[in-house]
Tab-separated table of C-alpha atoms in Angstrom:
chain	number	residue	atom	x	y	z
A	1	UNK	CA	6.598	16.214	1.042
A	2	UNK	CA	8.388	17.740	-1.706
A	3	UNK	CA	9.445	14.312	-3.235
A	4	UNK	CA	5.800	13.509	-3.464
A	5	UNK	CA	4.896	16.777	-5.017
A	6	UNK	CA	7.693	16.055	-7.712
A	7	UNK	CA	6.321	12.536	-8.154
A	8	UNK	CA	2.433	13.581	-8.281
A	9	UNK	CA	3.548	16.113	-11.040
A	10	UNK	CA	5.897	13.587	-13.116
A	11	UNK	CA	2.478	11.774	-13.051
A	12	UNK	CA	1.003	14.559	-14.625
A	13	UNK	CA	3.663	14.635	-17.468
A	14	UNK	CA	3.485	11.187	-17.946
A	15	UNK	CA	-0.041	10.959	-18.064
A	16	UNK	CA	-0.275	13.961	-20.621
A	17	UNK	CA	1.902	11.884	-22.715
A	18	UNK	CA	-0.105	8.777	-22.475
A	19	UNK	CA	-3.330	10.644	-23.365
A	20	UNK	CA	-1.577	12.443	-26.184
A	21	UNK	CA	-0.495	8.914	-27.513
A	22	UNK	CA	-3.631	7.523	-27.249
A	23	UNK	CA	-5.608	10.420	-28.786
A	24	UNK	CA	-2.863	10.401	-31.453
A	25	UNK	CA	-1.996	13.228	-34.127
A	26	UNK	CA	-2.391	16.811	-32.877
A	27	UNK	CA	-3.785	15.450	-29.588
A	28	UNK	CA	0.266	14.752	-28.203
A	29	UNK	CA	0.754	18.420	-28.228
A	30	UNK	CA	-2.591	19.456	-26.964
A	31	UNK	CA	-2.318	17.005	-24.480
A	32	UNK	CA	0.941	18.773	-23.488
A	33	UNK	CA	-0.343	22.138	-23.316
A	34	UNK	CA	-2.919	21.089	-20.795
A	35	UNK	CA	-0.142	19.250	-18.883
A	36	UNK	CA	1.576	22.744	-18.773
A	37	UNK	CA	-1.380	24.477	-17.780
A	38	UNK	CA	-2.272	21.828	-14.729
A	39	UNK	CA	1.523	22.205	-13.276
A	40	UNK	CA	1.238	26.262	-13.979
A	41	UNK	CA	-2.275	26.753	-12.362
A	42	UNK	CA	-2.066	23.845	-10.097
A	43	UNK	CA	1.027	23.317	-8.772
A	44	UNK	CA	2.246	26.899	-9.264
A	45	UNK	CA	5.040	26.301	-11.212
A	46	UNK	CA	6.612	29.071	-13.450
A	47	UNK	CA	5.857	28.427	-17.127
A	48	UNK	CA	8.901	26.915	-18.772
A	49	UNK	CA	10.075	28.386	-22.178
A	50	UNK	CA	8.352	27.529	-25.102
A	51	UNK	CA	10.433	26.234	-28.041
A	52	UNK	CA	9.528	29.055	-30.428
A	53	UNK	CA	12.606	28.736	-32.888
A	54	UNK	CA	12.135	25.092	-33.016
A	55	UNK	CA	8.366	25.517	-33.815
A	56	UNK	CA	8.981	28.206	-36.590
A	57	UNK	CA	11.899	26.088	-38.183
A	58	UNK	CA	9.346	23.273	-38.369
A	59	UNK	CA	6.794	25.393	-40.323
A	60	UNK	CA	9.371	27.177	-42.389
A	61	UNK	CA	10.259	23.635	-43.818
A	62	UNK	CA	7.337	22.018	-44.138
A	63	UNK	CA	6.083	25.171	-45.970
A	64	UNK	CA	8.840	24.727	-48.552
A	65	UNK	CA	8.382	20.931	-48.260
A	66	UNK	CA	4.827	21.471	-49.255
A	67	UNK	CA	5.206	23.775	-52.060
A	68	UNK	CA	7.876	21.588	-53.734
A	69	UNK	CA	5.223	18.564	-53.229
A	70	UNK	CA	2.362	20.464	-55.175
A	71	UNK	CA	5.076	21.825	-57.825
A	72	UNK	CA	5.531	17.894	-58.374
A	73	UNK	CA	9.141	17.557	-56.621
A	74	UNK	CA	8.182	15.091	-54.532
A	75	UNK	CA	7.229	12.855	-57.493
A	76	UNK	CA	10.430	13.779	-59.248
A	77	UNK	CA	12.530	12.499	-56.409
A	78	UNK	CA	10.379	9.279	-56.101
A	79	UNK	CA	10.584	8.560	-59.742
A	80	UNK	CA	14.743	9.416	-59.354
A	81	UNK	CA	14.548	6.774	-56.093
A	82	UNK	CA	12.254	4.175	-58.051
A	83	UNK	CA	14.992	3.875	-61.065
A	84	UNK	CA	17.913	3.710	-58.700
A	85	UNK	CA	16.379	0.773	-56.364
A	86	UNK	CA	14.835	-1.025	-59.994
A	87	UNK	CA	18.158	-0.733	-61.537
A	88	UNK	CA	19.892	-2.912	-58.981
A	89	UNK	CA	17.534	-5.732	-57.985
A	90	UNK	CA	19.951	-8.243	-57.104
A	91	UNK	CA	21.641	-5.812	-54.545
A	92	UNK	CA	17.939	-4.806	-53.376
A	93	UNK	CA	18.700	-5.174	-49.512
A	94	UNK	CA	21.568	-2.918	-49.815
A	95	UNK	CA	20.550	-0.246	-52.336
A	96	UNK	CA	16.827	0.228	-51.064
A	97	UNK	CA	17.684	0.969	-47.394
A	98	UNK	CA	20.429	3.671	-48.817
A	99	UNK	CA	17.864	5.376	-50.983
A	100	UNK	CA	15.637	5.862	-48.457
A	101	UNK	CA	18.150	7.008	-45.926
A	102	UNK	CA	19.434	9.640	-48.667
A	103	UNK	CA	16.240	10.700	-49.668
A	104	UNK	CA	14.994	11.542	-46.266
A	105	UNK	CA	17.919	13.510	-45.866
A	106	UNK	CA	17.192	15.728	-48.551
A	107	UNK	CA	13.545	16.231	-47.995
A	108	UNK	CA	13.785	16.421	-44.293
A	109	UNK	CA	10.853	13.757	-43.717
A	110	UNK	CA	10.670	10.213	-43.734
A	111	UNK	CA	7.140	10.572	-45.471
A	112	UNK	CA	8.765	10.233	-48.756
A	113	UNK	CA	9.151	6.524	-48.142
A	114	UNK	CA	5.626	6.084	-48.522
A	115	UNK	CA	5.848	6.433	-51.984
A	116	UNK	CA	9.111	3.992	-52.520
A	117	UNK	CA	7.143	0.992	-50.443
A	118	UNK	CA	5.556	-0.079	-53.641
A	119	UNK	CA	8.421	0.088	-55.471
A	120	UNK	CA	10.665	-2.100	-53.192
A	121	UNK	CA	8.007	-4.571	-52.723
A	122	UNK	CA	7.325	-5.046	-56.425
A	123	UNK	CA	11.042	-4.934	-57.593
A	124	UNK	CA	11.803	-7.825	-54.472
A	125	UNK	CA	8.891	-9.802	-55.504
A	126	UNK	CA	9.187	-9.973	-59.236
A	127	UNK	CA	12.969	-11.090	-59.003
A	128	UNK	CA	11.745	-13.690	-56.181
A	129	UNK	CA	12.934	-12.029	-53.310
A	130	UNK	CA	12.167	-12.440	-49.624
A	131	UNK	CA	10.305	-8.848	-49.618
A	132	UNK	CA	10.467	-8.265	-45.975
A	133	UNK	CA	14.452	-7.989	-45.911
A	134	UNK	CA	14.392	-4.780	-48.174
A	135	UNK	CA	11.317	-3.458	-46.508
A	136	UNK	CA	11.786	-3.810	-43.075
A	137	UNK	CA	15.455	-2.460	-43.470
A	138	UNK	CA	14.267	0.500	-45.383
A	139	UNK	CA	11.767	1.195	-43.584
A	140	UNK	CA	14.039	1.819	-40.241
A	141	UNK	CA	16.960	3.140	-42.082
A	142	UNK	CA	14.572	5.976	-43.552
A	143	UNK	CA	14.112	7.036	-40.021
A	144	UNK	CA	17.985	7.292	-39.337
A	145	UNK	CA	17.666	10.151	-42.048
A	146	UNK	CA	16.046	12.533	-39.786
A	147	UNK	CA	19.092	12.589	-37.138
A	148	UNK	CA	21.402	13.068	-40.630
A	149	UNK	CA	18.966	16.038	-42.185
A	150	UNK	CA	19.813	19.742	-42.050
A	151	UNK	CA	16.128	20.492	-42.504
A	152	UNK	CA	14.129	17.615	-40.691
A	153	UNK	CA	12.351	18.563	-37.338
A	154	UNK	CA	14.376	16.630	-35.157
A	155	UNK	CA	17.391	18.782	-36.216
A	156	UNK	CA	15.523	21.699	-35.793
A	157	UNK	CA	14.910	21.011	-32.136
A	158	UNK	CA	18.292	19.790	-31.558
A	159	UNK	CA	20.124	22.561	-33.003
A	160	UNK	CA	18.359	25.057	-30.825
A	161	UNK	CA	19.694	23.151	-27.800
A	162	UNK	CA	23.008	22.378	-28.970
A	163	UNK	CA	24.101	26.214	-30.604
A	164	UNK	CA	23.821	27.459	-27.093
A	165	UNK	CA	26.924	25.277	-26.185
A	166	UNK	CA	28.714	26.124	-29.289
A	167	UNK	CA	28.195	23.129	-30.979
A	168	UNK	CA	26.341	23.686	-34.287
A	169	UNK	CA	25.075	21.784	-37.537
A	170	UNK	CA	28.567	20.810	-39.203
A	171	UNK	CA	29.575	19.244	-35.960
A	172	UNK	CA	26.318	17.183	-35.447
A	173	UNK	CA	26.297	15.894	-39.319
A	174	UNK	CA	29.943	15.390	-39.015
A	175	UNK	CA	28.899	12.600	-36.331
A	176	UNK	CA	25.268	11.724	-37.526
A	177	UNK	CA	26.066	11.130	-41.348
A	178	UNK	CA	28.696	8.840	-41.174
A	179	UNK	CA	27.841	6.578	-38.583
A	180	UNK	CA	23.980	6.599	-40.123
A	181	UNK	CA	25.821	5.113	-43.381
A	182	UNK	CA	27.729	2.703	-41.245
A	183	UNK	CA	24.299	1.720	-39.989
A	184	UNK	CA	22.664	1.150	-42.996
A	185	UNK	CA	25.251	-1.104	-44.367
A	186	UNK	CA	25.486	-3.128	-41.248
A	187	UNK	CA	21.574	-3.689	-41.334
A	188	UNK	CA	21.257	-4.072	-44.725
A	189	UNK	CA	24.135	-7.247	-44.456
A	190	UNK	CA	21.974	-8.514	-41.271
A	191	UNK	CA	18.591	-8.143	-42.871
A	192	UNK	CA	20.071	-10.005	-46.000
A	193	UNK	CA	20.004	-13.337	-43.601
A	194	UNK	CA	16.697	-12.966	-42.099
A	195	UNK	CA	13.973	-15.394	-43.032
A	196	UNK	CA	13.350	-17.891	-45.344
A	197	UNK	CA	13.123	-17.966	-49.235
A	198	UNK	CA	9.760	-17.460	-50.585
A	199	UNK	CA	9.638	-20.966	-51.725
A	200	UNK	CA	10.691	-22.559	-48.119
A	201	UNK	CA	7.866	-20.218	-46.506
A	202	UNK	CA	5.099	-21.681	-45.265
A	203	UNK	CA	3.201	-18.487	-45.250
A	204	UNK	CA	3.945	-17.600	-48.779
A	205	UNK	CA	3.103	-21.200	-49.721
A	206	UNK	CA	-0.136	-21.174	-48.221
A	207	UNK	CA	-1.587	-17.727	-49.665
A	208	UNK	CA	-0.343	-19.637	-53.140
A	209	UNK	CA	-2.464	-22.381	-52.453
A	210	UNK	CA	-5.336	-20.134	-51.440
A	211	UNK	CA	-4.933	-17.884	-54.232
A	212	UNK	CA	-4.051	-14.890	-52.444
A	213	UNK	CA	-0.707	-14.320	-54.378
A	214	UNK	CA	0.910	-15.431	-57.665
A	215	UNK	CA	4.130	-17.073	-57.638
A	216	UNK	CA	6.330	-14.657	-59.284
A	217	UNK	CA	7.567	-15.336	-63.030
A	218	UNK	CA	11.393	-15.711	-61.786
A	219	UNK	CA	10.072	-18.520	-59.461
A	220	UNK	CA	7.657	-20.140	-61.386
A	221	UNK	CA	9.905	-23.051	-62.894
A	222	UNK	CA	11.306	-24.054	-59.744
A	223	UNK	CA	7.854	-23.775	-57.967
A	224	UNK	CA	6.604	-26.199	-60.732
A	225	UNK	CA	9.573	-28.553	-60.073
A	226	UNK	CA	8.930	-28.533	-56.323
A	227	UNK	CA	5.062	-29.095	-56.313
A	228	UNK	CA	5.850	-32.205	-58.957
A	229	UNK	CA	8.491	-33.315	-56.709
A	230	UNK	CA	6.247	-32.979	-53.474
A	231	UNK	CA	3.328	-34.707	-55.045
A	232	UNK	CA	4.655	-38.194	-55.110
A	233	UNK	CA	5.576	-38.080	-51.480
A	234	UNK	CA	2.100	-36.554	-50.630
A	235	UNK	CA	0.410	-39.261	-52.037
A	236	UNK	CA	2.629	-41.837	-50.199
A	237	UNK	CA	1.748	-40.250	-47.133
A	238	UNK	CA	-1.854	-39.301	-47.537
A	239	UNK	CA	-3.349	-36.169	-47.441
A	240	UNK	CA	-0.210	-34.676	-44.901
A	241	UNK	CA	-3.019	-34.048	-42.285
A	242	UNK	CA	-0.458	-35.294	-39.875
A	243	UNK	CA	1.995	-32.858	-40.249
A	244	UNK	CA	-0.182	-30.144	-41.520
A	245	UNK	CA	2.736	-29.245	-44.062
A	246	UNK	CA	1.220	-28.815	-47.568
A	247	UNK	CA	2.905	-30.350	-50.462
A	248	UNK	CA	4.529	-27.035	-51.446
A	249	UNK	CA	6.145	-26.361	-48.291
A	250	UNK	CA	8.552	-29.389	-49.374
A	251	UNK	CA	11.319	-27.140	-50.863
A	252	UNK	CA	14.762	-28.038	-52.108
A	253	UNK	CA	18.264	-25.781	-52.297
A	254	UNK	CA	17.399	-23.564	-55.561
A	255	UNK	CA	19.788	-23.837	-58.388
A	256	UNK	CA	22.887	-20.997	-58.384
A	257	UNK	CA	21.937	-18.069	-60.548
A	258	UNK	CA	18.157	-18.787	-60.586
A	259	UNK	CA	15.171	-16.548	-60.383
A	260	UNK	CA	16.618	-13.782	-62.566
A	261	UNK	CA	13.966	-11.948	-64.640
A	262	UNK	CA	14.772	-11.590	-68.407
A	263	UNK	CA	13.957	-8.440	-70.153
A	264	UNK	CA	10.927	-9.523	-71.081
A	265	UNK	CA	9.626	-10.374	-67.678
A	266	UNK	CA	10.481	-7.318	-65.956
A	267	UNK	CA	8.352	-4.352	-66.444
A	268	UNK	CA	9.546	-1.101	-64.879
A	269	UNK	CA	7.454	0.891	-62.381
A	270	UNK	CA	6.847	4.220	-64.050
A	271	UNK	CA	6.333	7.494	-61.574
A	272	UNK	CA	4.881	10.293	-63.708
A	273	UNK	CA	6.386	13.798	-62.952
A	274	UNK	CA	4.422	16.775	-63.277
A	275	UNK	CA	5.815	19.292	-65.703
A	276	UNK	CA	8.301	21.577	-63.335
A	277	UNK	CA	8.556	18.676	-60.873
A	278	UNK	CA	12.322	18.466	-61.272
A	279	UNK	CA	12.922	22.615	-61.227
A	280	UNK	CA	10.889	22.421	-57.819
A	281	UNK	CA	12.953	19.758	-56.662
A	282	UNK	CA	16.033	21.257	-57.282
A	283	UNK	CA	15.414	24.557	-55.930
A	284	UNK	CA	14.580	22.988	-52.226
A	285	UNK	CA	17.468	20.797	-52.424
A	286	UNK	CA	19.546	24.173	-53.532
A	287	UNK	CA	18.072	25.795	-50.415
A	288	UNK	CA	19.174	22.452	-48.334
A	289	UNK	CA	22.734	22.630	-49.610
A	290	UNK	CA	22.469	26.672	-48.730
A	291	UNK	CA	21.663	25.828	-44.965
A	292	UNK	CA	24.497	23.431	-44.781
A	293	UNK	CA	26.976	25.837	-46.528
A	294	UNK	CA	26.075	28.515	-43.991
A	295	UNK	CA	26.148	26.175	-40.934
A	296	UNK	CA	29.665	25.123	-42.347
A	297	UNK	CA	31.128	28.451	-42.709
A	298	UNK	CA	30.106	31.046	-39.967
A	299	UNK	CA	31.735	33.799	-41.765
A	300	UNK	CA	29.114	33.783	-44.392
A	301	UNK	CA	26.358	34.729	-42.467
A	302	UNK	CA	25.724	38.258	-40.963
A	303	UNK	CA	27.521	39.060	-37.638
A	304	UNK	CA	25.903	41.584	-35.084
A	305	UNK	CA	27.565	42.570	-31.532
A	306	UNK	CA	26.221	40.293	-28.463
A	307	UNK	CA	25.835	41.503	-25.266
A	308	UNK	CA	29.372	42.240	-24.638
A	309	UNK	CA	29.949	43.989	-28.095
A	310	UNK	CA	31.732	41.078	-29.956
A	311	UNK	CA	30.201	39.979	-33.324
A	312	UNK	CA	28.252	36.977	-33.169
A	313	UNK	CA	26.886	35.443	-36.298
A	314	UNK	CA	23.374	34.876	-36.445
A	315	UNK	CA	21.691	31.829	-35.036
A	316	UNK	CA	21.236	28.711	-37.506
A	317	UNK	CA	17.705	29.047	-36.363
A	318	UNK	CA	17.222	32.199	-38.056
A	319	UNK	CA	19.023	31.010	-41.159
A	320	UNK	CA	17.105	28.070	-41.480
A	321	UNK	CA	13.762	30.127	-41.399
A	322	UNK	CA	14.924	32.442	-43.802
A	323	UNK	CA	16.122	30.078	-46.339
A	324	UNK	CA	13.221	27.987	-46.457
A	325	UNK	CA	10.445	30.258	-46.012
A	326	UNK	CA	12.699	32.033	-49.085
A	327	UNK	CA	12.531	28.493	-50.859
A	328	UNK	CA	8.858	28.258	-50.419
A	329	UNK	CA	8.191	31.370	-52.074
A	330	UNK	CA	10.616	30.918	-55.108
A	331	UNK	CA	8.822	27.429	-55.851
A	332	UNK	CA	5.643	29.252	-55.702
A	333	UNK	CA	6.607	32.473	-57.864
A	334	UNK	CA	8.764	30.144	-60.505
A	335	UNK	CA	6.534	27.193	-61.122
A	336	UNK	CA	3.168	29.405	-60.536
A	337	UNK	CA	1.914	27.174	-57.643
A	338	UNK	CA	-1.436	28.187	-56.164
A	339	UNK	CA	-0.380	29.322	-52.531
A	340	UNK	CA	-3.919	27.517	-51.279
A	341	UNK	CA	-2.708	24.188	-53.031
A	342	UNK	CA	0.465	24.453	-50.935
A	343	UNK	CA	-1.943	24.261	-47.864
A	344	UNK	CA	-3.598	21.152	-48.852
A	345	UNK	CA	-0.461	19.189	-49.153
A	346	UNK	CA	-0.274	15.974	-46.902
A	347	UNK	CA	3.142	17.070	-46.068
A	348	UNK	CA	1.933	20.036	-44.746
A	349	UNK	CA	-0.647	18.680	-42.646
A	350	UNK	CA	1.891	16.039	-41.297
A	351	UNK	CA	4.411	18.648	-40.132
A	352	UNK	CA	1.851	20.829	-38.402
A	353	UNK	CA	0.928	18.111	-36.376
A	354	UNK	CA	4.710	17.215	-35.697
A	355	UNK	CA	5.170	21.001	-34.789
A	356	UNK	CA	2.415	21.171	-32.267
A	357	UNK	CA	3.562	18.040	-30.757
A	358	UNK	CA	6.882	19.258	-30.525
A	359	UNK	CA	5.581	22.650	-28.904
A	360	UNK	CA	3.085	21.081	-26.331
A	361	UNK	CA	5.230	18.359	-24.966
A	362	UNK	CA	8.565	20.390	-25.032
A	363	UNK	CA	6.737	22.930	-23.216
A	364	UNK	CA	5.548	20.969	-20.723
A	365	UNK	CA	8.896	18.975	-20.010
A	366	UNK	CA	10.641	22.566	-19.783
A	367	UNK	CA	8.299	23.803	-17.316
A	368	UNK	CA	8.666	20.418	-15.222
A	369	UNK	CA	12.289	20.124	-15.627
A	370	UNK	CA	13.445	23.843	-14.671
A	371	UNK	CA	11.091	23.755	-11.702
A	372	UNK	CA	12.660	20.503	-10.250
A	373	UNK	CA	16.416	20.925	-11.105
A	374	UNK	CA	17.502	20.466	-7.576
A	375	UNK	CA	14.985	17.559	-6.868
A	376	UNK	CA	15.255	15.537	-9.541
A	377	UNK	CA	17.388	16.738	-12.408
A	378	UNK	CA	20.582	16.531	-10.586
A	379	UNK	CA	20.122	12.703	-9.829
A	380	UNK	CA	19.271	11.882	-13.010
A	381	UNK	CA	21.865	13.954	-14.593
A	382	UNK	CA	24.639	12.413	-12.137
A	383	UNK	CA	23.283	9.172	-13.234
A	384	UNK	CA	23.647	9.522	-16.484
A	385	UNK	CA	26.910	11.305	-16.174
A	386	UNK	CA	28.182	8.086	-14.322
A	387	UNK	CA	26.434	5.566	-17.109
A	388	UNK	CA	26.303	7.880	-20.293
A	389	UNK	CA	24.511	4.765	-22.730
A	390	UNK	CA	21.601	5.550	-20.415
A	391	UNK	CA	21.005	8.534	-22.245
A	392	UNK	CA	20.711	6.233	-25.608
A	393	UNK	CA	18.507	3.883	-23.780
A	394	UNK	CA	16.250	6.620	-22.605
A	395	UNK	CA	16.160	8.242	-26.040
A	396	UNK	CA	15.259	4.911	-27.597
A	397	UNK	CA	12.115	3.951	-25.118
A	398	UNK	CA	11.092	7.580	-25.141
A	399	UNK	CA	10.862	7.757	-28.789
A	400	UNK	CA	9.179	4.458	-29.182
A	401	UNK	CA	6.317	5.631	-26.555
A	402	UNK	CA	5.754	8.904	-27.928
A	403	UNK	CA	6.650	8.287	-31.558
A	404	UNK	CA	7.859	11.907	-31.894
A	405	UNK	CA	11.679	12.521	-32.454
A	406	UNK	CA	11.446	16.279	-31.864
A	407	UNK	CA	9.441	15.479	-28.534
A	408	UNK	CA	11.714	13.454	-27.233
A	409	UNK	CA	14.689	15.224	-28.165
A	410	UNK	CA	13.507	18.325	-26.328
A	411	UNK	CA	12.350	16.445	-23.320
A	412	UNK	CA	15.849	14.268	-22.549
A	413	UNK	CA	18.850	16.400	-24.402
A	414	UNK	CA	18.516	19.010	-21.706
A	415	UNK	CA	18.796	16.608	-19.282
A	416	UNK	CA	22.231	15.298	-20.587
A	417	UNK	CA	23.299	18.699	-21.152
A	418	UNK	CA	22.702	19.574	-17.482
A	419	UNK	CA	24.591	16.217	-16.831
A	420	UNK	CA	27.784	17.730	-18.370
A	421	UNK	CA	27.870	15.174	-20.705
A	422	UNK	CA	30.193	16.306	-23.893
A	423	UNK	CA	28.299	17.572	-26.993
A	424	UNK	CA	29.645	14.955	-28.930
A	425	UNK	CA	28.838	12.121	-26.872
A	426	UNK	CA	25.370	13.391	-26.751
A	427	UNK	CA	25.246	13.485	-30.808
A	428	UNK	CA	26.380	10.106	-30.698
A	429	UNK	CA	23.719	8.855	-29.120
A	430	UNK	CA	20.855	11.153	-30.365
A	431	UNK	CA	20.110	8.622	-33.416
A	432	UNK	CA	18.675	6.456	-30.993
A	433	UNK	CA	15.455	8.193	-31.410
A	434	UNK	CA	15.496	5.229	-34.082
A	435	UNK	CA	13.194	3.831	-31.563
A	436	UNK	CA	10.135	5.317	-33.076
A	437	UNK	CA	9.913	1.857	-34.690
A	438	UNK	CA	9.628	0.035	-31.212
A	439	UNK	CA	5.774	-0.349	-31.572
A	440	UNK	CA	4.187	-0.892	-35.005
A	441	UNK	CA	2.417	2.756	-34.439
A	442	UNK	CA	3.934	4.160	-37.637
A	443	UNK	CA	2.414	4.551	-40.866
A	444	UNK	CA	5.072	3.399	-42.914
A	445	UNK	CA	5.333	0.244	-40.978
A	446	UNK	CA	1.499	-0.713	-41.248
A	447	UNK	CA	1.703	0.445	-45.024
A	448	UNK	CA	4.792	-2.046	-45.462
A	449	UNK	CA	2.631	-4.999	-44.378
A	450	UNK	CA	-0.167	-4.350	-45.859
A	451	UNK	CA	1.686	-3.807	-49.378
A	452	UNK	CA	3.533	-7.338	-48.948
A	453	UNK	CA	0.956	-9.689	-50.224
A	454	UNK	CA	3.840	-12.642	-49.792
A	455	UNK	CA	2.991	-12.168	-46.087
A	456	UNK	CA	6.583	-11.889	-45.227
A	457	UNK	CA	6.932	-8.403	-43.769
A	458	UNK	CA	4.399	-9.102	-40.667
A	459	UNK	CA	3.304	-7.702	-36.857
A	460	UNK	CA	2.680	-10.543	-34.474
A	461	UNK	CA	0.795	-10.363	-31.474
A	462	UNK	CA	3.513	-9.116	-29.171
A	463	UNK	CA	3.793	-5.347	-29.658
A	464	UNK	CA	7.215	-5.230	-29.617
A	465	UNK	CA	8.176	-8.331	-31.933
A	466	UNK	CA	7.683	-7.622	-35.655
A	467	UNK	CA	9.672	-7.734	-39.053
A	468	UNK	CA	11.167	-4.459	-37.871
A	469	UNK	CA	12.277	-5.062	-34.733
A	470	UNK	CA	15.690	-6.829	-35.694
A	471	UNK	CA	16.524	-4.046	-38.209
A	472	UNK	CA	15.723	-1.326	-35.766
A	473	UNK	CA	18.028	-2.926	-32.952
A	474	UNK	CA	20.787	-3.930	-35.511
A	475	UNK	CA	20.609	-0.044	-36.562
A	476	UNK	CA	20.470	1.227	-33.013
A	477	UNK	CA	23.525	-0.255	-31.695
A	478	UNK	CA	25.375	0.182	-34.974
A	479	UNK	CA	24.413	3.862	-35.262
A	480	UNK	CA	25.498	4.624	-31.668
A	481	UNK	CA	28.669	2.665	-31.553
A	482	UNK	CA	30.440	3.967	-35.051
A	483	UNK	CA	28.906	7.528	-33.667
A	484	UNK	CA	31.094	7.199	-30.202
A	485	UNK	CA	33.593	6.088	-32.233
A	486	UNK	CA	33.444	8.994	-35.035
A	487	UNK	CA	33.301	11.682	-32.178
A	488	UNK	CA	36.486	10.772	-30.791
A	489	UNK	CA	38.373	11.329	-34.229
A	490	UNK	CA	36.355	14.341	-35.309
A	491	UNK	CA	36.273	15.889	-31.979
């Protein structure tokens, strides 16, 4: 009877998550709260602990981020990223993913990547490169920045859970940052070899014939030669209807060194920066670095007696809240930003949705887990303890289903901790949250596909197979494997 009751409760939890995903936006968090209410009022389970600290860390960080955005700081960061990307067109597939990763780390949100999508596409297109390679790799690696950023929503949720085990921000970053960089490089190496060159790609060539897209100047000469060579063969074979291959699809190997833009052919994509944008960005970065500094050196934090009378530094959750709210105020005062303008920023809206999603799902998960520790959590814990890699698989799949890194963190990490897994091992597998790209349900994925007029970046009728699938899987394997090795050295 008890097991049947637990199964019914589990169905309530899963049902709330499914309905939340279908509703979208705030729906994920609101359905989580409804699920909690059902567990409490119908099944009489004691309410779990709502993630108050994690919630307010997110609110503090997005308030500072939104103040920076209102003051033009995001535009300044994007302008820097744009210059770096455009200055290295021949190494675009390596440079763009690293830039996307670094700027996500600095800003604490992958929303900054939206502004980089047109830059990456245009740089690839103008230089005659297949845009899918850099676009898909950069989209995926921007997600790696979430678990390597000291001011991301997922990090907020993770730190609250791990600090109780004496595993703080420095220990987490010592694993997630280098493993993510390794994953960026490996992903770029593999992605550089994905797909056909544009002049060999029938989808692109068909779009050229239809007038949907023009041949970039870097490829025009080779395209003309290719069409000229294909015309006699096409005339000899009739209209080509037997094969269904357009004349332009007959391609030869490009000459070495071809396809580079001259200075006249290349024009930089400019991102105007409002006055004071640089100042606001540097204030935000300074706040981020202060958070890292106080995490690295606990002695810099005020200490107060704990229950046993021993001095204990204030927790990092409190530090992040204080620092980031202060950063928001400094930006508002220095740049004279109207507070009402901060509230209107897209980052604040997106961050509030993330905070509510975390609150609802995490509260429901804690209510269910705490009440059924003997029946289900211990067996799951033993299973994960015997097969630790199952945690990586679970994180990957749940992140894909919920599209929320912070909610996934609060749902599964407590189970891993109860299983007795070492914090370093858990941290090494935590970046499996890269599974958020499993389904094409994220804005940056859709934006990348829509921006790529060549048709190289695409979705398919199979939901889990798209342009982002291979870089996602490569990143997942690389970041977990390197993380597990690094944690052996660091811890």
